Amino acid sequence: MRRSVLALVATLVLAGCGQGADSIDNAAGDRLETASIAAGLVADPAAVPLDGMWSRDTDRMCILPRGAKDGDPVRRIGVVLDYGEGQGCVASGTLERSVTELKVALGACRFRARFDGDSIQFPAGLPTECNTLCTGRATLSALIVERISTSVAEARALRSPGGKALCVD
């Protein structure tokens, strides 16, 4: 009986360990990031422009203003993943930014991506509607790209394997 009580107490103590540590760690991390941004050591994601070309390996993304209206927060976005032999994804649509969160709409495929100032990350779990944008075993899930250029001309030049311009109205 005594062993059972000790085991129960030990289990409860261990279960309580770390309950709140995440919030403490996150708060400390948030403070460190804020201080780093203020000191100029880390780019402020809210101040970094999105327009241009983004890439990682064979994955490509273009982001450009949607139209001629200045100050329009909505951007055109195009994505090409080409792994050859019928494996890839092609998508175009719109993107709307809210500091570090990006609302992406690629037709019926709608989700929120993350922007940290250096890279854009799609979530690992995407709606099933996103599957129609890919062939073979390719997926847009967990896509990560970094900026390679702020050139509007380069972003406009991104095309699907079939030749369709992806970031042009």
Coordinates of N, CA and C in Angstrom, one line a residue:
M1 N 0.8 -1.2 0.0 CA 0.0 0.0 0.0 C 0.9 1.3 0.0
R2 N 1.9 1.2 0.9 CA 2.8 2.4 1.0 C 3.5 2.6 -0.4
R3 N 3.9 1.5 -1.0 CA 4.5 1.6 -2.3 C 3.6 2.3 -3.4
S4 N 2.3 1.9 -3.3 CA 1.4 2.4 -4.3 C 1.2 3.9 -4.0
V5 N 1.1 4.4 -2.8 CA 1.0 5.8 -2.5 C 2.2 6.5 -2.9
L6 N 3.4 6.0 -2.7 CA 4.7 6.6 -3.1 C 4.7 6.7 -4.7
A7 N 4.3 5.7 -5.3 CA 4.3 5.7 -6.8 C 3.3 6.7 -7.3
L8 N 2.1 6.8 -6.7 CA 1.1 7.8 -7.1 C 1.7 9.2 -6.9
V9 N 2.3 9.5 -5.7 CA 2.9 10.8 -5.4 C 4.0 11.1 -6.4
A10 N 4.8 10.2 -6.7 CA 5.9 10.4 -7.6 C 5.4 10.7 -9.0
T11 N 4.3 10.0 -9.4 CA 3.7 10.2 -10.7 C 3.1 11.7 -10.8
L12 N 2.4 12.1 -9.7 CA 1.8 13.4 -9.7 C 2.9 14.5 -9.7
V13 N 4.0 14.3 -9.0 CA 5.1 15.3 -8.9 C 5.7 15.4 -10.3
L14 N 6.0 14.2 -11.0 CA 6.6 14.3 -12.3 C 5.6 14.9 -13.3
A15 N 4.3 14.6 -13.2 CA 3.4 15.1 -14.1 C 3.3 16.7 -14.0
G16 N 3.5 17.1 -12.8 CA 3.5 18.6 -12.5 C 4.7 19.3 -13.0
C17 N 5.8 18.6 -13.1 CA 7.0 19.2 -13.6 C 6.9 19.6 -15.0
G18 N 7.3 20.8 -15.3 CA 7.3 21.4 -16.6 C 6.0 21.9 -17.0
Q19 N 4.9 21.9 -16.2 CA 3.6 22.4 -16.6 C 3.8 23.9 -16.6
G20 N 4.0 24.7 -17.3 CA 4.2 26.1 -17.2 C 5.6 26.5 -17.6
A21 N 6.5 25.5 -17.8 CA 7.8 25.8 -18.3 C 7.7 26.3 -19.7
D22 N 6.8 25.8 -20.5 CA 6.7 26.3 -21.8 C 6.4 27.8 -21.9
S23 N 5.4 28.2 -21.0 CA 5.1 29.6 -21.1 C 6.2 30.5 -20.6
I24 N 7.0 30.0 -19.6 CA 8.1 30.7 -19.1 C 9.2 30.8 -20.2
D25 N 9.5 29.7 -20.9 CA 10.5 29.6 -22.0 C 10.0 30.5 -23.1
N26 N 8.7 30.4 -23.5 CA 8.2 31.3 -24.6 C 8.3 32.7 -24.2
A27 N 8.0 33.1 -23.0 CA 8.1 34.5 -22.6 C 9.5 35.0 -22.7
A28 N 10.5 34.2 -22.2 CA 11.9 34.6 -22.3 C 12.3 34.7 -23.7
G29 N 11.9 33.7 -24.6 CA 12.2 33.8 -26.0 C 11.7 35.0 -26.7
D30 N 10.4 35.3 -26.3 CA 9.8 36.5 -26.9 C 10.5 37.8 -26.5
R31 N 10.9 37.9 -25.2 CA 11.7 39.0 -24.8 C 13.0 39.1 -25.5
L32 N 13.7 38.0 -25.6 CA 15.0 38.0 -26.3 C 14.8 38.5 -27.8
E33 N 13.8 37.9 -28.4 CA 13.6 38.3 -29.8 C 13.3 39.8 -29.9
T34 N 12.4 40.3 -29.0 CA 12.1 41.8 -29.0 C 13.3 42.6 -28.8
A35 N 14.2 42.2 -27.9 CA 15.4 42.9 -27.6 C 16.4 42.9 -28.8
S36 N 16.4 41.7 -29.5 CA 17.3 41.5 -30.6 C 16.8 42.4 -31.8
I37 N 15.5 42.5 -32.0 CA 15.0 43.4 -33.0 C 15.3 44.8 -32.7
A38 N 15.1 45.2 -31.5 CA 15.3 46.6 -31.0 C 16.8 47.0 -31.2
A39 N 17.7 46.0 -31.0 CA 19.1 46.3 -31.1 C 19.6 46.2 -32.6
G40 N 18.7 45.8 -33.5 CA 19.1 45.6 -34.9 C 19.9 44.4 -35.2
L41 N 19.9 43.4 -34.3 CA 20.6 42.2 -34.5 C 19.8 41.2 -35.4
V42 N 18.5 41.3 -35.3 CA 17.5 40.5 -36.0 C 16.6 41.4 -36.8
A43 N 16.3 41.0 -38.0 CA 15.3 41.8 -38.8 C 13.9 41.7 -38.2
D44 N 13.2 42.8 -38.2 CA 11.9 42.9 -37.7 C 11.0 42.3 -38.8
P45 N 10.3 41.2 -38.7 CA 9.5 40.6 -39.7 C 8.4 41.5 -40.2
A46 N 8.0 42.4 -39.4 CA 6.9 43.4 -39.8 C 7.4 44.4 -40.8
A47 N 8.8 44.7 -40.8 CA 9.4 45.7 -41.6 C 10.0 45.1 -42.9
V48 N 10.1 43.8 -43.0 CA 10.8 43.2 -44.2 C 9.8 43.0 -45.3
P49 N 10.0 43.6 -46.5 CA 9.1 43.4 -47.6 C 9.1 41.9 -48.1
L50 N 7.9 41.5 -48.6 CA 7.8 40.2 -49.1 C 8.0 40.0 -50.6
D51 N 7.9 41.1 -51.3 CA 7.9 41.0 -52.8 C 9.3 40.5 -53.3
G52 N 9.3 39.7 -54.3 CA 10.5 39.1 -54.9 C 10.4 37.6 -55.1
M53 N 11.6 37.0 -55.3 CA 11.7 35.6 -55.5 C 12.2 34.9 -54.2
W54 N 11.6 33.8 -54.0 CA 11.9 32.9 -52.8 C 12.2 31.5 -53.3
S55 N 13.2 30.8 -52.7 CA 13.6 29.5 -53.2 C 14.2 28.7 -52.1
R56 N 14.2 27.4 -52.3 CA 15.0 26.4 -51.6 C 15.1 25.2 -52.5
D57 N 16.3 24.8 -52.8 CA 16.5 23.7 -53.8 C 15.7 23.9 -55.0
T58 N 14.8 23.0 -55.4 CA 14.0 23.1 -56.6 C 12.7 23.8 -56.4
D59 N 12.4 24.2 -55.2 CA 11.1 24.9 -54.8 C 11.3 26.4 -55.1
R60 N 10.3 27.0 -55.8 CA 10.3 28.4 -56.1 C 9.0 29.1 -55.7
M61 N 9.1 30.3 -55.3 CA 7.9 31.1 -55.0 C 8.2 32.6 -55.5
C62 N 7.1 33.2 -56.0 CA 7.2 34.6 -56.4 C 6.1 35.3 -55.6
I63 N 6.4 36.5 -55.2 CA 5.4 37.4 -54.5 C 5.5 38.7 -55.1
L64 N 4.4 39.3 -55.5 CA 4.3 40.6 -56.1 C 3.0 41.3 -55.7
P65 N 3.0 42.7 -55.8 CA 1.8 43.4 -55.6 C 0.7 42.9 -56.6
R66 N -0.5 42.8 -56.1 CA -1.6 42.3 -56.9 C -2.0 43.2 -58.1
G67 N -2.0 44.5 -57.9 CA -2.5 45.4 -58.9 C -1.7 46.7 -58.9
A68 N -2.3 47.7 -59.5 CA -1.6 49.0 -59.6 C -1.9 49.8 -58.4
K69 N -2.8 49.4 -57.5 CA -3.2 50.2 -56.3 C -2.1 50.2 -55.3
D70 N -1.5 51.4 -55.0 CA -0.5 51.4 -53.9 C -1.1 51.2 -52.6
G71 N -0.4 50.5 -51.7 CA -0.9 50.2 -50.4 C -1.8 49.0 -50.2
D72 N -2.1 48.3 -51.3 CA -2.9 47.2 -51.3 C -2.2 46.1 -50.5
P73 N -2.7 45.6 -49.4 CA -2.0 44.6 -48.6 C -2.0 43.2 -49.3
V74 N -2.9 43.0 -50.2 CA -3.0 41.7 -50.9 C -1.9 41.6 -52.0
R75 N -1.2 40.4 -52.0 CA -0.2 40.2 -53.0 C -0.5 39.0 -53.8
R76 N 0.1 38.9 -55.0 CA 0.0 37.7 -55.9 C 1.1 36.8 -55.4
I77 N 0.8 35.5 -55.4 CA 1.8 34.5 -55.0 C 1.7 33.3 -56.0
G78 N 2.9 32.9 -56.4 CA 3.0 31.7 -57.3 C 4.0 30.7 -56.7
V79 N 3.7 29.4 -56.8 CA 4.6 28.4 -56.2 C 4.8 27.3 -57.3
V80 N 6.0 26.9 -57.4 CA 6.4 25.8 -58.3 C 7.3 24.9 -57.6
L81 N 7.0 23.6 -57.5 CA 7.8 22.6 -57.0 C 7.9 21.6 -58.1
D82 N 9.1 21.4 -58.6 CA 9.3 20.5 -59.8 C 10.4 19.4 -59.4
Y83 N 10.0 18.2 -59.1 CA 10.9 17.2 -58.8 C 11.1 16.2 -60.0
G84 N 10.6 16.6 -61.1 CA 10.7 15.7 -62.3 C 9.8 14.5 -62.3
E85 N 9.7 13.9 -63.5 CA 9.0 12.7 -63.7 C 7.6 12.7 -63.1
G86 N 6.8 13.7 -63.3 CA 5.4 13.8 -62.8 C 5.3 14.1 -61.3
Q87 N 6.3 14.5 -60.7 CA 6.3 14.8 -59.3 C 6.4 16.3 -59.1
G88 N 5.4 17.0 -58.7 CA 5.5 18.5 -58.5 C 4.2 19.1 -58.1
C89 N 4.3 20.4 -57.9 CA 3.1 21.2 -57.6 C 3.2 22.6 -58.3
V90 N 2.1 23.1 -58.7 CA 2.0 24.4 -59.4 C 0.8 25.1 -58.8
A91 N 0.9 26.3 -58.3 CA -0.2 27.0 -57.7 C 0.0 28.5 -57.8
S92 N -1.1 29.2 -57.9 CA -1.0 30.7 -57.9 C -2.3 31.2 -57.2
G93 N -2.2 32.3 -56.6 CA -3.3 32.9 -55.9 C -2.9 34.2 -55.2
T94 N -3.4 34.4 -54.0 CA -3.2 35.6 -53.3 C -2.6 35.3 -51.9
L95 N -2.0 36.3 -51.3 CA -1.4 36.3 -50.0 C -1.7 37.6 -49.3
E96 N -2.1 37.5 -48.1 CA -2.3 38.8 -47.3 C -1.5 38.6 -46.0
R97 N -0.7 39.7 -45.7 CA 0.2 39.6 -44.6 C -0.4 40.3 -43.3
S98 N -0.1 39.7 -42.2 CA -0.4 40.3 -40.9 C 0.8 40.1 -40.0
V99 N 1.8 40.9 -40.1 CA 3.1 40.9 -39.4 C 3.8 39.6 -39.8
T100 N 3.7 38.5 -39.0 CA 4.4 37.3 -39.2 C 3.5 36.2 -39.7
E101 N 2.2 36.5 -39.9 CA 1.3 35.5 -40.4 C 0.9 35.9 -41.8
L102 N 0.8 34.9 -42.7 CA 0.4 35.1 -44.1 C -0.8 34.3 -44.4
K103 N -1.9 34.9 -44.8 CA -3.1 34.2 -45.2 C -2.9 33.9 -46.7
V104 N -2.8 32.6 -47.0 CA -2.5 32.2 -48.4 C -3.8 31.6 -49.0
A105 N -4.2 32.0 -50.2 CA -5.3 31.4 -50.9 C -4.9 31.0 -52.3
L106 N -4.7 29.7 -52.5 CA -4.3 29.2 -53.8 C -5.6 28.5 -54.3
G107 N -6.5 29.2 -54.8 CA -7.8 28.7 -55.2 C -8.5 28.2 -54.0
A108 N -9.0 27.0 -54.0 CA -9.7 26.4 -52.8 C -8.8 26.0 -51.7
C109 N -7.5 26.0 -51.9 CA -6.5 25.7 -50.9 C -6.2 26.9 -50.1
R110 N -6.7 27.0 -48.9 CA -6.5 28.2 -48.1 C -5.9 27.8 -46.7
F111 N -4.9 28.5 -46.3 CA -4.2 28.2 -45.0 C -3.4 29.4 -44.6
R112 N -2.9 29.3 -43.4 CA -2.0 30.4 -42.8 C -0.6 29.9 -42.8
A113 N 0.3 30.7 -43.4 CA 1.8 30.4 -43.4 C 2.4 31.3 -42.4
R114 N 3.7 31.0 -42.1 CA 4.5 31.8 -41.2 C 5.6 32.5 -41.9
F115 N 5.9 33.7 -41.5 CA 7.0 34.5 -42.0 C 7.9 35.0 -40.8
D116 N 9.1 34.6 -40.8 CA 10.0 35.0 -39.6 C 11.0 36.1 -40.0
G117 N 10.9 36.7 -41.1 CA 11.8 37.7 -41.5 C 12.8 37.2 -42.5
D118 N 13.1 35.9 -42.5 CA 14.1 35.3 -43.4 C 13.5 34.3 -44.3
S119 N 12.5 33.6 -43.8 CA 11.9 32.5 -44.5 C 10.4 32.5 -44.4
I120 N 9.7 31.8 -45.4 CA 8.3 31.6 -45.3 C 8.1 30.1 -45.2
Q121 N 7.2 29.7 -44.2 CA 7.0 28.3 -43.9 C 5.5 28.0 -44.0
F122 N 5.2 27.0 -44.9 CA 3.9 26.5 -44.9 C 3.7 25.5 -43.8
P123 N 2.5 25.3 -43.3 CA 2.3 24.3 -42.2 C 2.4 22.9 -42.7
A124 N 2.7 22.0 -41.8 CA 2.9 20.6 -42.2 C 1.5 20.0 -42.6
G125 N 0.5 20.4 -41.9 CA -0.9 19.9 -42.2 C -1.7 20.9 -43.0
L126 N -1.9 20.6 -44.3 CA -2.7 21.5 -45.2 C -4.1 20.9 -45.5
P127 N -5.0 21.8 -45.8 CA -6.4 21.2 -46.2 C -6.3 20.3 -47.4
T128 N -7.2 19.4 -47.5 CA -7.2 18.4 -48.5 C -7.3 19.0 -49.9
E129 N -7.9 20.2 -50.0 CA -8.1 20.9 -51.3 C -6.7 21.2 -51.9
C130 N -5.7 21.3 -51.1 CA -4.3 21.6 -51.6 C -3.7 20.4 -52.4
N131 N -4.2 19.2 -52.1 CA -3.7 18.0 -52.9 C -3.9 18.1 -54.4
T132 N -5.0 18.9 -54.8 CA -5.2 19.0 -56.2 C -4.2 19.8 -57.0
L133 N -3.4 20.5 -56.3 CA -2.4 21.4 -56.9 C -1.1 20.6 -57.2
C134 N -1.0 19.4 -56.8 CA 0.2 18.6 -56.9 C 0.0 17.3 -57.7
T135 N 1.0 16.8 -58.3 CA 1.0 15.5 -59.0 C 2.0 14.5 -58.3
G136 N 1.7 13.3 -58.5 CA 2.6 12.3 -58.0 C 2.5 12.3 -56.5
R137 N 3.7 12.2 -55.8 CA 3.7 12.2 -54.4 C 4.1 13.5 -53.8
A138 N 4.2 14.5 -54.6 CA 4.6 15.9 -54.2 C 3.5 16.5 -53.3
T139 N 3.9 17.4 -52.5 CA 3.0 18.1 -51.6 C 3.5 19.5 -51.3
L140 N 2.6 20.4 -51.0 CA 3.0 21.8 -50.5 C 3.2 21.8 -49.0
S141 N 2.9 20.7 -48.4 CA 3.0 20.7 -46.9 C 4.5 20.9 -46.5
A142 N 4.6 21.7 -45.4 CA 5.9 22.0 -44.8 C 6.9 22.7 -45.8
L143 N 6.4 23.3 -46.8 CA 7.3 24.0 -47.7 C 8.0 25.2 -47.0
I144 N 9.3 25.3 -47.2 CA 10.1 26.4 -46.6 C 10.9 27.0 -47.7
V145 N 10.8 28.3 -47.9 CA 11.6 29.0 -48.9 C 12.3 30.3 -48.2
E146 N 13.4 30.6 -48.7 CA 14.1 31.9 -48.3 C 14.2 32.8 -49.5
R147 N 14.3 34.1 -49.2 CA 14.4 35.1 -50.3 C 15.7 34.9 -51.0
I148 N 15.6 35.0 -52.4 CA 16.8 35.0 -53.2 C 17.0 36.3 -53.9
S149 N 15.9 37.0 -54.1 CA 15.9 38.3 -54.8 C 14.7 39.2 -54.5
T150 N 14.9 40.5 -54.6 CA 13.8 41.4 -54.4 C 13.4 41.9 -55.8
S151 N 13.9 41.4 -56.8 CA 13.7 41.8 -58.2 C 12.3 41.5 -58.7
V152 N 11.5 42.5 -59.1 CA 10.2 42.4 -59.6 C 10.3 41.6 -60.9
A153 N 11.3 41.9 -61.7 CA 11.4 41.2 -63.0 C 11.6 39.7 -62.9
E154 N 12.4 39.3 -61.9 CA 12.6 37.9 -61.6 C 11.4 37.2 -61.2
A155 N 10.6 37.9 -60.3 CA 9.4 37.3 -59.7 C 8.4 37.2 -60.9
R156 N 8.3 38.2 -61.8 CA 7.4 38.1 -62.9 C 7.7 37.0 -63.8
A157 N 9.0 36.6 -63.9 CA 9.5 35.6 -64.8 C 9.2 34.2 -64.4
L158 N 8.8 33.9 -63.1 CA 8.5 32.6 -62.7 C 7.3 32.0 -63.4
R159 N 7.6 30.8 -64.0 CA 6.5 30.1 -64.8 C 6.4 28.7 -64.4
S160 N 5.2 28.2 -64.7 CA 5.0 26.7 -64.4 C 5.7 25.9 -65.5
P161 N 5.9 24.6 -65.3 CA 6.5 23.8 -66.3 C 5.8 23.9 -67.7
G162 N 4.5 24.3 -67.7 CA 3.8 24.5 -68.9 C 3.9 25.8 -69.5
G163 N 4.6 26.8 -68.8 CA 4.9 28.1 -69.4 C 3.9 29.2 -68.9
K164 N 3.0 28.9 -67.9 CA 2.1 29.9 -67.4 C 2.8 30.8 -66.4
A165 N 2.7 32.1 -66.6 CA 3.3 33.0 -65.6 C 2.4 33.0 -64.3
L166 N 3.1 32.9 -63.2 CA 2.4 32.6 -61.9 C 2.1 33.8 -61.1
C167 N 2.9 34.9 -61.3 CA 2.7 36.1 -60.4 C 2.3 37.3 -61.3
V168 N 1.6 37.1 -62.4 CA 1.1 38.2 -63.2 C -0.4 38.2 -63.2
D169 N -0.9 39.4 -63.0 CA -2.4 39.5 -63.0 C -3.0 39.1 -64.3

